[in-house]
mmCIF file of C-alpha atoms in Angstrom:
data_model
loop_
_atom_site.group_PDB
_atom_site.id
_atom_site.type_symbol
_atom_site.label_atom_id
_atom_site.label_comp_id
_atom_site.label_asym_id
_atom_site.label_seq_id
_atom_site.Cartn_x
_atom_site.Cartn_y
_atom_site.Cartn_z
ATOM 1 C CA MET A 28 58.623 14.787 -7.975
ATOM 2 C CA SER A 29 54.936 15.402 -7.340
ATOM 3 C CA LYS A 30 53.511 14.385 -4.016
ATOM 4 C CA LEU A 31 50.742 12.211 -5.404
ATOM 5 C CA HIS A 32 47.925 10.941 -3.206
ATOM 6 C CA LEU A 33 45.533 8.084 -4.013
ATOM 7 C CA VAL A 34 42.039 7.979 -2.503
ATOM 8 C CA PHE A 35 40.162 4.682 -2.582
ATOM 9 C CA GLY A 36 37.719 2.708 -0.511
ATOM 10 C CA GLY A 37 35.446 -0.250 -0.180
ATOM 11 C CA ARG A 38 33.714 -2.602 2.181
ATOM 12 C CA VAL A 39 35.858 -3.865 5.078
ATOM 13 C CA SER A 40 35.263 -6.971 7.176
ATOM 14 C CA ASP A 41 35.912 -5.015 10.378
ATOM 15 C CA PRO A 42 35.669 -1.203 10.548
ATOM 16 C CA ARG A 43 38.725 -1.099 12.828
ATOM 17 C CA THR A 44 40.939 -2.581 10.112
ATOM 18 C CA LEU A 45 41.868 -2.126 6.472
ATOM 19 C CA ASP A 46 40.898 -5.684 5.530
ATOM 20 C CA PHE A 47 38.868 -5.046 2.399
ATOM 21 C CA GLU A 48 36.345 -7.818 1.680
ATOM 22 C CA ASP A 49 36.371 -7.800 -2.114
ATOM 23 C CA LEU A 50 39.376 -6.237 -3.814
ATOM 24 C CA SER A 51 37.643 -6.399 -7.192
ATOM 25 C CA SER A 52 35.010 -3.951 -5.945
ATOM 26 C CA ILE A 53 37.408 -1.317 -4.581
ATOM 27 C CA GLU A 54 36.321 2.180 -5.629
ATOM 28 C CA ILE A 55 39.175 4.333 -6.901
ATOM 29 C CA VAL A 56 38.148 7.906 -6.108
ATOM 30 C CA GLY A 57 41.200 9.381 -7.801
ATOM 31 C CA VAL A 58 44.820 10.500 -7.707
ATOM 32 C CA PHE A 59 45.465 14.002 -6.386
ATOM 33 C CA PRO A 60 48.480 16.342 -6.544
ATOM 34 C CA ASP A 61 48.402 17.346 -2.873
ATOM 35 C CA TYR A 62 47.049 16.212 0.463
ATOM 36 C CA ALA A 63 44.478 19.018 0.702
ATOM 37 C CA SER A 64 42.685 17.986 -2.487
ATOM 38 C CA ALA A 65 42.970 14.294 -1.579
ATOM 39 C CA GLU A 66 41.466 14.971 1.835
ATOM 40 C CA LYS A 67 38.591 16.898 0.255
ATOM 41 C CA ALA A 68 37.843 13.940 -2.053
ATOM 42 C CA TRP A 69 38.191 11.491 0.857
ATOM 43 C CA ARG A 70 35.713 13.498 2.962
ATOM 44 C CA ALA A 71 33.205 13.599 0.098
ATOM 45 C CA ALA A 72 33.466 9.839 -0.497
ATOM 46 C CA ALA A 73 33.253 9.027 3.203
ATOM 47 C CA GLN A 74 30.259 11.338 3.648
ATOM 48 C CA ARG A 75 28.342 9.470 0.916
ATOM 49 C CA THR A 76 28.593 6.268 2.984
ATOM 50 C CA VAL A 77 28.476 7.756 6.493
ATOM 51 C CA ASP A 78 25.620 5.456 7.532
ATOM 52 C CA ASP A 79 27.458 2.281 6.485
ATOM 53 C CA ALA A 80 30.074 1.413 9.113
ATOM 54 C CA GLU A 81 31.617 -1.256 6.893
ATOM 55 C CA MET A 82 32.560 1.207 4.135
ATOM 56 C CA LYS A 83 35.965 2.796 4.529
ATOM 57 C CA TYR A 84 37.931 5.259 2.405
ATOM 58 C CA VAL A 85 41.628 6.015 2.795
ATOM 59 C CA VAL A 86 44.300 8.384 1.497
ATOM 60 C CA VAL A 87 47.553 6.734 0.402
ATOM 61 C CA HIS A 88 50.699 8.827 -0.048
ATOM 62 C CA LEU A 89 51.925 7.461 -3.392
ATOM 63 C CA HIS A 90 55.090 9.543 -3.318
ATOM 64 C CA ARG A 91 56.144 7.692 -0.166
ATOM 65 C CA LEU A 92 55.755 4.373 -1.956
ATOM 66 C CA LEU A 93 57.526 5.536 -5.108
ATOM 67 C CA GLU A 94 60.459 7.283 -3.393
ATOM 68 C CA PRO A 95 60.544 6.346 0.302
ATOM 69 C CA ASP A 96 63.965 7.946 0.820
ATOM 70 C CA LEU A 97 62.728 11.382 -0.282
ATOM 71 C CA LEU A 98 60.972 12.033 3.008
ATOM 72 C CA LYS A 99 62.852 11.945 6.274
ATOM 73 C CA PRO A 100 60.992 10.946 9.448
ATOM 74 C CA GLY A 101 58.994 13.899 10.727
ATOM 75 C CA ALA A 102 58.884 15.649 7.351
ATOM 76 C CA LYS A 103 55.534 17.159 6.399
ATOM 77 C CA ASP A 104 53.670 16.176 3.232
#
């Protein structure tokens, strides 16, 4: 199984949380086959909005959601 990674972001109500204000305006940056390419896309998206503290982008490990038993605690992505 591929280790898919989703990168998305949007405006949050508090920069210390992941409480997105408007789920309909979430920006999907893309789905990536490995963490390195997802991180590169995340950095590019975050850099575009570096001056806006209420914009936040995240990397989600889709393979962990799809098959949580595949990875043992402490295993590297």
